[in-house]
Amino acid sequence: MKNISGFSKLTKQQKIQWLCDTYFPDDKDAFSNFKKYHNADETLQKLHDEFIENTVTNFYLPFAVAPNFVINGKTYTVPMAIEESSIVAAASRAAKYWETRGGFKAEVISTEKNGQVHLMFYGKKADLECFFEKIHSKMLTDAKHITSNMEKRGGGISTLRLVDKTSELANYYQLFASFETLDAMGANFINSCLEQFAETFRQEALKHPEIDGKYEIVMSILSNYVPECLVKVSTSSPVEDLAVAGLSGKEFAEKFVRAIAIANSEVRRATTHNKGIMNGMDAVILATGNDFRAVEAGVHAYAARSGKYQSLTKAHIKDDIFHFEIEVPLALGTVGGLTNLHPLVKTALQILEKPSASELMQIVATVGLAQNFAAVSSLITLGIQKGHMKMHLMNILNQLGASDRQKEQITEYFKDKTVTHSEVVRIFEQTK
Ligand code: MEV
């Protein structure tokens, strides 16, 4: 019976038992498979259980580091949580490569976040504008209980304005607010402010017959599109220093620039190209306890800001110098949320020497740029499968249950050969 009511009320053991009975009736190891990922430290386990609802076990991701990232002259060892092989190796390789060429230059362009109260208004626009002017300062004052702490630290609500969206959708207006949330990602802060604006609007509308009964507040929510929370990272090198794998520096640089041009002109390539960038950025975002779904949504929207989905990175050659850069919107936090709760997030932030949110924006964007450099460099030279399958070899061997002796023997065998799944299985059988 797969339908169940009151599942959330069951104890964790009962939830696991229900899953075992329902989906693993013939598997005697099912219960212990859930249990073996539980942490022996009960306090730690409870902490993880309470992050979300209906927790039945933990889901591990490898936590790795990529050293030698030089950003604005400072060296970082960057923590990355990611399951895909090759990513950390590629990031580390690119970091080391650019370390010897002066590293990366990063600059935070802006740090503004935003949110909207979306509303429909069926009366006269002039009446709404007049009403908004009247209640503007009251909306801000009523939100003081939410904003005062943030204001003490120098942040808060930056602007609140009425936006006419009726040309896009009949009767649609927004209360559009922008925020400075300092080192916090600020999602709860922003949403609380927006809900308060909506509440003040409702209360004040009761006193205004030209508004009351003529509007509908649809929703109040932050936007994950944050083009005013922008970071730029660049790197450059004399073309002659870029010689690699049988290509002269000039050939490599020109091929690289063409690869970016393809990503700018073709959505199918742009999507994969940007996915490679997010491989690195997401891994750091996850390790530092930030919301990678929010960042993904915002970054991809930004990649399509011209009306066409394009590359997040740019490259060009000028006066025999190769220039490579990325510009991305990143709403990140280094205080609040998981950053105070998850022990490994604290560890990750400590490894980064407790960065501010702005510094973390620079680090994350740099890893994105480095990741893209590594991917495109492989693609235009040897292809990615050689390196990728080498890294994937260990995954295949683990799936096959290879012993340490077999792993050593088989890794040695594939040192100078192409790794394919079937070939690994064949050699594995021989070493049994
Ligand atoms: C694989 O996870 C990422 C790449 O496909 C990125 C790219 O094609 O640029 C290698």
Coordinates of N, CA, C and O in Angstrom, one line a residue, residues 68-76 78 95 98-99 101-109 230-236 324 326 353 355-367 369:
N68 N 45.4 26.6 -4.3 CA 46.1 27.4 -5.2 C 45.3 28.4 -6.0 O 45.7 28.8 -7.1
F69 N 44.1 28.8 -5.5 CA 43.4 29.8 -6.2 C 43.9 31.2 -5.8 O 43.8 31.5 -4.6
V70 N 44.5 31.9 -6.7 CA 45.0 33.2 -6.3 C 44.0 34.3 -6.9 O 43.8 34.4 -8.1
I71 N 43.4 35.0 -5.9 CA 42.4 36.0 -6.3 C 42.8 37.3 -5.7 O 42.9 37.4 -4.5
N72 N 42.9 38.3 -6.5 CA 43.4 39.6 -6.0 C 44.6 39.5 -5.1 O 44.7 40.1 -4.1
G73 N 45.5 38.6 -5.5 CA 46.8 38.5 -4.8 C 46.7 37.6 -3.6 O 47.7 37.3 -2.9
K74 N 45.5 37.1 -3.2 CA 45.4 36.3 -2.0 C 45.2 34.8 -2.4 O 44.4 34.6 -3.3
T75 N 45.8 33.9 -1.7 CA 45.7 32.5 -2.1 C 44.6 31.8 -1.2 O 44.6 32.0 0.0
Y76 N 43.7 31.1 -1.9 CA 42.6 30.4 -1.3 C 42.7 28.9 -1.6 O 43.0 28.5 -2.7
V78 N 40.0 26.2 -1.9 CA 38.5 26.3 -2.0 C 37.8 25.0 -1.7 O 38.1 24.0 -2.4
A95 N 43.4 26.4 -11.4 CA 43.9 27.3 -10.4 C 45.4 27.4 -10.4 O 46.0 28.5 -10.4
W98 N 46.7 29.3 -13.6 CA 46.6 30.7 -13.5 C 47.4 31.3 -12.4 O 47.8 32.5 -12.4
E99 N 47.7 30.5 -11.4 CA 48.5 30.9 -10.2 C 49.9 31.4 -10.8 O 50.4 32.5 -10.4
R101 N 50.4 32.6 -13.6 CA 50.2 33.7 -14.6 C 49.6 34.9 -13.9 O 48.8 35.6 -14.6
G102 N 49.8 35.1 -12.6 CA 49.3 36.3 -12.0 C 47.9 36.1 -11.3 O 47.4 37.0 -10.7
G103 N 47.3 34.9 -11.4 CA 46.0 34.7 -10.7 C 44.9 35.4 -11.4 O 44.9 35.8 -12.5
F104 N 43.8 35.6 -10.6 CA 42.5 36.1 -11.1 C 42.3 37.5 -10.4 O 42.7 37.7 -9.3
K105 N 41.7 38.4 -11.2 CA 41.3 39.7 -10.6 C 39.8 39.7 -10.5 O 39.0 39.4 -11.4
A106 N 39.3 39.9 -9.3 CA 37.8 39.9 -9.0 C 37.4 41.2 -8.5 O 38.1 41.9 -7.7
E107 N 36.1 41.5 -8.8 CA 35.6 42.8 -8.4 C 34.1 42.7 -8.3 O 33.4 42.2 -9.2
V108 N 33.6 43.1 -7.1 CA 32.1 43.1 -6.9 C 31.6 44.4 -7.4 O 32.0 45.5 -7.0
I109 N 30.7 44.3 -8.3 CA 30.2 45.5 -9.0 C 29.0 46.1 -8.2 O 28.9 47.3 -8.0
L230 N 26.2 41.8 -8.6 CA 27.0 41.3 -9.7 C 28.5 41.3 -9.3 O 29.0 42.2 -8.7
V231 N 29.1 40.2 -9.8 CA 30.6 40.1 -9.6 C 31.2 39.8 -10.9 O 30.7 39.1 -11.8
K232 N 32.4 40.4 -11.1 CA 33.2 40.2 -12.3 C 34.6 39.6 -12.0 O 35.2 40.1 -11.1
V233 N 35.0 38.6 -12.7 CA 36.3 38.1 -12.5 C 37.0 38.0 -13.9 O 36.4 37.6 -14.9
S234 N 38.3 38.3 -13.9 CA 39.0 38.2 -15.2 C 40.4 37.7 -15.0 O 40.9 37.7 -13.8
T235 N 41.0 37.2 -16.0 CA 42.4 36.8 -16.0 C 43.0 37.0 -17.4 O 42.2 37.1 -18.4
S236 N 44.2 37.1 -17.5 CA 44.8 37.4 -18.8 C 46.3 36.8 -18.8 O 46.9 36.6 -17.8
F324 N 40.2 36.7 -20.5 CA 39.1 35.8 -20.3 C 38.4 36.3 -19.0 O 39.0 36.6 -18.0
I326 N 34.4 36.5 -16.6 CA 33.0 36.1 -16.3 C 32.4 37.2 -15.5 O 33.0 37.9 -14.8
E353 N 38.9 31.2 5.3 CA 39.3 32.3 6.3 C 38.1 33.3 6.5 O 38.3 34.5 6.4
P355 N 35.2 34.5 4.9 CA 35.0 35.6 4.0 C 33.7 36.3 4.2 O 32.8 35.8 4.8
S356 N 33.7 37.6 3.8 CA 32.4 38.3 3.7 C 31.6 37.8 2.6 O 32.2 37.0 1.7
A357 N 30.4 38.1 2.5 CA 29.6 37.7 1.3 C 30.2 38.2 0.0 O 30.2 37.4 -1.0
S358 N 30.7 39.4 0.0 CA 31.3 39.9 -1.2 C 32.5 39.1 -1.6 O 32.8 38.8 -2.8
E359 N 33.3 38.8 -0.6 CA 34.5 38.0 -0.9 C 34.1 36.6 -1.4 O 34.7 36.1 -2.4
L360 N 33.1 36.0 -0.9 CA 32.6 34.7 -1.3 C 32.1 34.8 -2.8 O 32.3 33.9 -3.6
M361 N 31.4 35.9 -3.1 CA 31.0 36.1 -4.5 C 32.2 36.1 -5.4 O 32.1 35.4 -6.5
Q362 N 33.3 36.7 -5.0 CA 34.5 36.7 -5.9 C 35.1 35.3 -6.0 O 35.5 34.9 -7.1
I363 N 35.1 34.5 -4.9 CA 35.6 33.2 -4.9 C 34.8 32.3 -5.8 O 35.3 31.6 -6.7
V364 N 33.5 32.3 -5.6 CA 32.6 31.5 -6.4 C 32.7 31.8 -7.9 O 32.8 30.8 -8.7
A365 N 32.7 33.0 -8.2 CA 32.8 33.4 -9.7 C 34.1 33.0 -10.2 O 34.2 32.5 -11.4
T366 N 35.2 33.1 -9.4 CA 36.5 32.7 -9.9 C 36.5 31.2 -10.2 O 37.1 30.7 -11.2
V367 N 35.9 30.4 -9.3 CA 35.9 28.9 -9.5 C 35.1 28.7 -10.8 O 35.5 27.8 -11.6
L369 N 34.9 30.6 -13.5 CA 35.8 30.9 -14.6 C 36.9 29.9 -14.8 O 37.1 29.4 -15.9

